[in-house]
Amino acid sequence: MTSHEARIPVSPVAPLGESRANQKPNFKNSAKTTGEVHMEPRVTELETHLKYIRRDMDEVRSDVRTIKHRLAYSAGATAVVLGLLGWVANSRFDQLVTLVSS
């Protein structure tokens, strides 16, 4: 055996005839012994954060919809007021010209 062969780690290989059901428990046991971080609490925390993000996004969508409606009503009201002012100014144009020229 050369020094190069001694450095190559050897991983255990399951026999080909062994079923996958038998391999899973062996994998879980070997993974925990090699320093695997327990992921369950972290996944649960991420799911909780995702739930709050979705709730906040729904609130933002609702707020944007409300703002759009308010802007539409404001634009409509402004158009009506400007239309009325224009109509009054047009109907009284001759009086405005006399006031300005006097």
Backbone as JSON Lines, residues from 0, in Angstrom:
{"i":0,"aa":"M","n":[0.85,-1.17,0.0],"ca":[0.0,0.0,0.0],"c":[0.89,1.24,0.0]}
{"i":1,"aa":"T","n":[0.58,2.19,-0.88],"ca":[1.38,3.41,-0.96],"c":[0.81,4.43,0.01]}
{"i":2,"aa":"S","n":[1.55,5.49,0.22],"ca":[1.09,6.55,1.14],"c":[-0.14,7.25,0.58]}
{"i":3,"aa":"H","n":[-0.27,7.29,-0.74],"ca":[-1.45,7.94,-1.35],"c":[-2.72,7.13,-1.06]}
{"i":4,"aa":"E","n":[-2.65,5.83,-1.11],"ca":[-3.8,4.97,-0.85],"c":[-4.24,5.07,0.61]}
{"i":5,"aa":"A","n":[-3.33,5.33,1.51],"ca":[-3.65,5.37,2.92],"c":[-4.49,6.62,3.26]}
{"i":6,"aa":"R","n":[-4.36,7.69,2.48],"ca":[-5.08,8.92,2.76],"c":[-6.51,8.92,2.22]}
{"i":7,"aa":"I","n":[-6.87,8.05,1.32],"ca":[-8.2,8.03,0.73],"c":[-9.16,7.39,1.75]}
{"i":8,"aa":"P","n":[-10.2,8.15,2.17],"ca":[-11.15,7.58,3.1],"c":[-12.04,6.55,2.4]}
{"i":9,"aa":"V","n":[-12.35,5.53,3.11],"ca":[-13.18,4.46,2.56],"c":[-14.56,4.58,3.17]}
{"i":10,"aa":"S","n":[-15.58,4.69,2.29],"ca":[-16.95,4.78,2.8],"c":[-17.61,3.42,2.65]}
{"i":11,"aa":"P","n":[-18.42,3.06,3.64],"ca":[-19.07,1.75,3.56],"c":[-20.15,1.77,2.47]}
{"i":12,"aa":"V","n":[-20.21,0.71,1.7],"ca":[-21.19,0.58,0.63],"c":[-22.11,-0.57,0.98]}
{"i":13,"aa":"A","n":[-23.42,-0.31,0.89],"ca":[-24.4,-1.35,1.2],"c":[-24.44,-2.35,0.06]}
{"i":14,"aa":"P","n":[-24.68,-3.61,0.36],"ca":[-24.81,-4.62,-0.7],"c":[-25.97,-4.27,-1.63]}
{"i":15,"aa":"L","n":[-25.84,-4.65,-2.9],"ca":[-26.86,-4.31,-3.87],"c":[-28.2,-4.94,-3.56]}
{"i":16,"aa":"G","n":[-28.23,-6.07,-2.9],"ca":[-29.48,-6.76,-2.62],"c":[-30.26,-6.15,-1.47]}
{"i":17,"aa":"E","n":[-29.64,-5.25,-0.72],"ca":[-30.3,-4.65,0.44],"c":[-31.37,-3.66,-0.02]}
{"i":18,"aa":"S","n":[-32.53,-3.63,0.62],"ca":[-33.62,-2.74,0.21],"c":[-33.36,-1.32,0.71]}
{"i":19,"aa":"R","n":[-34.06,-0.37,0.09],"ca":[-33.92,1.03,0.5],"c":[-34.43,1.25,1.91]}
{"i":20,"aa":"A","n":[-35.43,0.5,2.31],"ca":[-35.98,0.65,3.65],"c":[-34.94,0.33,4.71]}
{"i":21,"aa":"N","n":[-34.09,-0.61,4.43],"ca":[-33.04,-0.95,5.38],"c":[-31.91,0.07,5.36]}
{"i":22,"aa":"Q","n":[-31.74,0.76,4.25],"ca":[-30.66,1.73,4.14],"c":[-30.96,3.03,4.86]}
{"i":23,"aa":"K","n":[-32.22,3.46,4.89],"ca":[-32.57,4.74,5.49],"c":[-32.22,4.82,6.97]}
{"i":24,"aa":"P","n":[-32.57,3.85,7.8],"ca":[-32.19,3.97,9.21],"c":[-30.67,4.02,9.4]}
{"i":25,"aa":"N","n":[-29.94,3.26,8.58],"ca":[-28.48,3.28,8.69],"c":[-27.94,4.66,8.32]}
{"i":26,"aa":"F","n":[-28.53,5.28,7.31],"ca":[-28.07,6.61,6.91],"c":[-28.35,7.63,8.01]}
{"i":27,"aa":"K","n":[-29.54,7.58,8.59],"ca":[-29.88,8.53,9.65],"c":[-28.94,8.38,10.84]}
{"i":28,"aa":"N","n":[-28.67,7.15,11.23],"ca":[-27.78,6.93,12.37],"c":[-26.37,7.42,12.07]}
{"i":29,"aa":"S","n":[-25.87,7.14,10.86],"ca":[-24.51,7.56,10.54],"c":[-24.43,9.08,10.4]}
{"i":30,"aa":"A","n":[-25.49,9.72,9.9],"ca":[-25.45,11.17,9.73],"c":[-25.42,11.86,11.08]}
{"i":31,"aa":"K","n":[-26.15,11.37,12.05],"ca":[-26.17,12.01,13.35],"c":[-24.83,11.84,14.07]}
{"i":32,"aa":"T","n":[-24.15,10.76,13.82],"ca":[-22.87,10.56,14.5],"c":[-21.77,11.4,13.88]}
{"i":33,"aa":"T","n":[-21.96,11.88,12.63],"ca":[-20.9,12.67,12.0],"c":[-21.07,14.16,12.24]}
{"i":34,"aa":"G","n":[-22.0,14.57,13.08],"ca":[-22.13,15.98,13.44],"c":[-23.2,16.72,12.67]}
{"i":35,"aa":"E","n":[-24.24,16.05,12.21],"ca":[-25.32,16.72,11.5],"c":[-26.07,17.65,12.44]}
{"i":36,"aa":"V","n":[-26.4,18.85,11.96],"ca":[-27.17,19.8,12.74],"c":[-28.64,19.4,12.62]}
{"i":37,"aa":"H","n":[-29.34,19.4,13.73],"ca":[-30.75,19.02,13.72],"c":[-31.54,20.13,13.04]}
{"i":38,"aa":"M","n":[-32.17,19.84,11.91],"ca":[-32.79,20.85,11.07],"c":[-34.25,21.14,11.43]}
{"i":39,"aa":"E","n":[-34.91,20.27,12.16],"ca":[-36.35,20.42,12.41],"c":[-36.72,21.78,13.02]}
{"i":40,"aa":"P","n":[-36.07,22.25,14.08],"ca":[-36.45,23.57,14.63],"c":[-36.2,24.7,13.65]}
{"i":41,"aa":"R","n":[-35.16,24.61,12.86],"ca":[-34.85,25.67,11.9],"c":[-35.89,25.71,10.79]}
{"i":42,"aa":"V","n":[-36.34,24.54,10.34],"ca":[-37.36,24.48,9.3],"c":[-38.67,25.03,9.85]}
{"i":43,"aa":"T","n":[-39.02,24.68,11.07],"ca":[-40.23,25.19,11.7],"c":[-40.17,26.7,11.82]}
{"i":44,"aa":"E","n":[-39.02,27.24,12.2],"ca":[-38.85,28.69,12.31],"c":[-39.01,29.37,10.96]}
{"i":45,"aa":"L","n":[-38.45,28.77,9.92],"ca":[-38.59,29.33,8.58],"c":[-40.04,29.3,8.12]}
{"i":46,"aa":"E","n":[-40.76,28.22,8.43],"ca":[-42.18,28.14,8.07],"c":[-42.97,29.24,8.78]}
{"i":47,"aa":"T","n":[-42.64,29.49,10.03],"ca":[-43.33,30.54,10.78],"c":[-43.05,31.9,10.16]}
{"i":48,"aa":"H","n":[-41.79,32.17,9.82],"ca":[-41.44,33.45,9.18],"c":[-42.17,33.59,7.85]}
{"i":49,"aa":"L","n":[-42.25,32.51,7.08],"ca":[-42.93,32.56,5.8],"c":[-44.41,32.87,5.98]}
{"i":50,"aa":"K","n":[-45.02,32.32,7.03],"ca":[-46.43,32.59,7.3],"c":[-46.63,34.07,7.61]}
{"i":51,"aa":"Y","n":[-45.75,34.66,8.41],"ca":[-45.85,36.09,8.73],"c":[-45.59,36.96,7.51]}
{"i":52,"aa":"I","n":[-44.66,36.56,6.66],"ca":[-44.38,37.32,5.44],"c":[-45.6,37.31,4.53]}
{"i":53,"aa":"R","n":[-46.26,36.15,4.4],"ca":[-47.46,36.08,3.58],"c":[-48.57,36.95,4.15]}
{"i":54,"aa":"R","n":[-48.74,36.95,5.46],"ca":[-49.76,37.79,6.09],"c":[-49.47,39.26,5.83]}
{"i":55,"aa":"D","n":[-48.2,39.65,5.98],"ca":[-47.82,41.04,5.74],"c":[-48.04,41.43,4.28]}
{"i":56,"aa":"M","n":[-47.73,40.52,3.35],"ca":[-47.94,40.8,1.93],"c":[-49.42,40.97,1.62]}
{"i":57,"aa":"D","n":[-50.28,40.18,2.26],"ca":[-51.72,40.36,2.07],"c":[-52.18,41.72,2.56]}
{"i":58,"aa":"E","n":[-51.63,42.17,3.69],"ca":[-51.95,43.5,4.2],"c":[-51.49,44.59,3.24]}
{"i":59,"aa":"V","n":[-50.3,44.43,2.68],"ca":[-49.76,45.41,1.74],"c":[-50.64,45.46,0.49]}
{"i":60,"aa":"R","n":[-51.05,44.29,-0.01],"ca":[-51.93,44.27,-1.19],"c":[-53.24,44.99,-0.9]}
{"i":61,"aa":"S","n":[-53.79,44.75,0.27],"ca":[-55.04,45.42,0.64],"c":[-54.84,46.92,0.73]}
{"i":62,"aa":"D","n":[-53.73,47.36,1.32],"ca":[-53.45,48.79,1.43],"c":[-53.27,49.43,0.05]}
{"i":63,"aa":"V","n":[-52.57,48.75,-0.85],"ca":[-52.36,49.28,-2.2],"c":[-53.69,49.4,-2.93]}
{"i":64,"aa":"R","n":[-54.56,48.39,-2.77],"ca":[-55.88,48.44,-3.4],"c":[-56.68,49.63,-2.88]}
{"i":65,"aa":"T","n":[-56.63,49.88,-1.56],"ca":[-57.33,51.01,-0.97],"c":[-56.78,52.33,-1.5]}
{"i":66,"aa":"I","n":[-55.46,52.43,-1.6],"ca":[-54.84,53.66,-2.12],"c":[-55.25,53.9,-3.57]}
{"i":67,"aa":"K","n":[-55.3,52.84,-4.38],"ca":[-55.72,52.99,-5.78],"c":[-57.14,53.53,-5.86]}
{"i":68,"aa":"H","n":[-58.03,52.99,-5.03],"ca":[-59.41,53.46,-5.05],"c":[-59.51,54.93,-4.63]}
{"i":69,"aa":"R","n":[-58.77,55.3,-3.6],"ca":[-58.8,56.69,-3.14],"c":[-58.26,57.63,-4.21]}
{"i":70,"aa":"L","n":[-57.19,57.22,-4.89],"ca":[-56.63,58.06,-5.96],"c":[-57.63,58.2,-7.11]}
{"i":71,"aa":"A","n":[-58.32,57.11,-7.43],"ca":[-59.29,57.18,-8.53],"c":[-60.43,58.13,-8.17]}
{"i":72,"aa":"Y","n":[-60.94,58.03,-6.94],"ca":[-62.0,58.95,-6.52],"c":[-61.51,60.39,-6.48]}
{"i":73,"aa":"S","n":[-60.3,60.61,-6.01],"ca":[-59.75,61.97,-5.96],"c":[-59.58,62.55,-7.35]}
{"i":74,"aa":"A","n":[-59.09,61.73,-8.27],"ca":[-58.92,62.2,-9.65],"c":[-60.27,62.53,-10.27]}
{"i":75,"aa":"G","n":[-61.27,61.71,-10.0],"ca":[-62.61,61.97,-10.53],"c":[-63.19,63.26,-9.96]}
{"i":76,"aa":"A","n":[-63.04,63.43,-8.64],"ca":[-63.56,64.64,-8.0],"c":[-62.85,65.88,-8.53]}
{"i":77,"aa":"T","n":[-61.54,65.8,-8.73],"ca":[-60.78,66.92,-9.27],"c":[-61.24,67.26,-10.68]}
{"i":78,"aa":"A","n":[-61.49,66.26,-11.49],"ca":[-61.96,66.5,-12.86],"c":[-63.32,67.18,-12.85]}
{"i":79,"aa":"V","n":[-64.21,66.75,-11.94],"ca":[-65.53,67.37,-11.85],"c":[-65.41,68.84,-11.44]}
{"i":80,"aa":"V","n":[-64.6,69.11,-10.42],"ca":[-64.43,70.48,-9.94],"c":[-63.82,71.36,-11.03]}
{"i":81,"aa":"L","n":[-62.8,70.87,-11.71],"ca":[-62.19,71.66,-12.8],"c":[-63.18,71.88,-13.94]}
{"i":82,"aa":"G","n":[-63.99,70.86,-14.23],"ca":[-65.01,71.01,-15.27],"c":[-66.03,72.08,-14.91]}
{"i":83,"aa":"L","n":[-66.48,72.08,-13.66],"ca":[-67.43,73.11,-13.21],"c":[-66.81,74.5,-13.27]}
{"i":84,"aa":"L","n":[-65.57,74.63,-12.81],"ca":[-64.9,75.93,-12.87],"c":[-64.74,76.41,-14.31]}
{"i":85,"aa":"G","n":[-64.42,75.5,-15.2],"ca":[-64.28,75.86,-16.61],"c":[-65.6,76.28,-17.2]}
{"i":86,"aa":"W","n":[-66.66,75.58,-16.85],"ca":[-67.99,75.93,-17.35],"c":[-68.42,77.31,-16.85]}
{"i":87,"aa":"V","n":[-68.2,77.58,-15.55],"ca":[-68.55,78.88,-14.99],"c":[-67.71,79.96,-15.65]}
{"i":88,"aa":"A","n":[-66.43,79.71,-15.83],"ca":[-65.56,80.71,-16.46],"c":[-65.97,80.96,-17.89]}
{"i":89,"aa":"N","n":[-66.36,79.92,-18.61],"ca":[-66.76,80.08,-20.0],"c":[-68.08,80.84,-20.12]}
{"i":90,"aa":"S","n":[-69.01,80.53,-19.21],"ca":[-70.31,81.21,-19.29],"c":[-70.2,82.67,-18.84]}
{"i":91,"aa":"R","n":[-69.24,83.0,-18.04],"ca":[-69.06,84.36,-17.55],"c":[-67.83,85.03,-18.16]}
{"i":92,"aa":"F","n":[-67.38,84.52,-19.31],"ca":[-66.15,85.02,-19.92],"c":[-66.24,86.51,-20.25]}
{"i":93,"aa":"D","n":[-67.36,86.94,-20.77],"ca":[-67.49,88.35,-21.14],"c":[-67.42,89.26,-19.91]}
{"i":94,"aa":"Q","n":[-67.99,88.79,-18.77],"ca":[-67.89,89.59,-17.54],"c":[-66.46,89.64,-17.03]}
{"i":95,"aa":"L","n":[-65.73,88.51,-17.16],"ca":[-64.31,88.48,-16.72],"c":[-63.47,89.44,-17.56]}
{"i":96,"aa":"V","n":[-63.74,89.49,-18.86],"ca":[-62.96,90.37,-19.76],"c":[-63.22,91.82,-19.38]}
{"i":97,"aa":"T","n":[-64.47,92.18,-19.07],"ca":[-64.77,93.56,-18.68],"c":[-64.14,93.9,-17.35]}
{"i":98,"aa":"L","n":[-64.1,92.98,-16.41],"ca":[-63.48,93.24,-15.12],"c":[-61.97,93.45,-15.28]}
{"i":99,"aa":"V","n":[-61.34,92.63,-16.09],"ca":[-59.9,92.71,-16.28],"c":[-59.55,93.98,-17.05]}
{"i":100,"aa":"S","n":[-60.33,94.34,-18.06],"ca":[-60.01,95.51,-18.87],"c":[-60.33,96.82,-18.17]}
{"i":101,"aa":"S","n":[-61.16,96.84,-17.14],"ca":[-61.51,98.09,-16.48],"c":[-60.44,98.59,-15.58]}
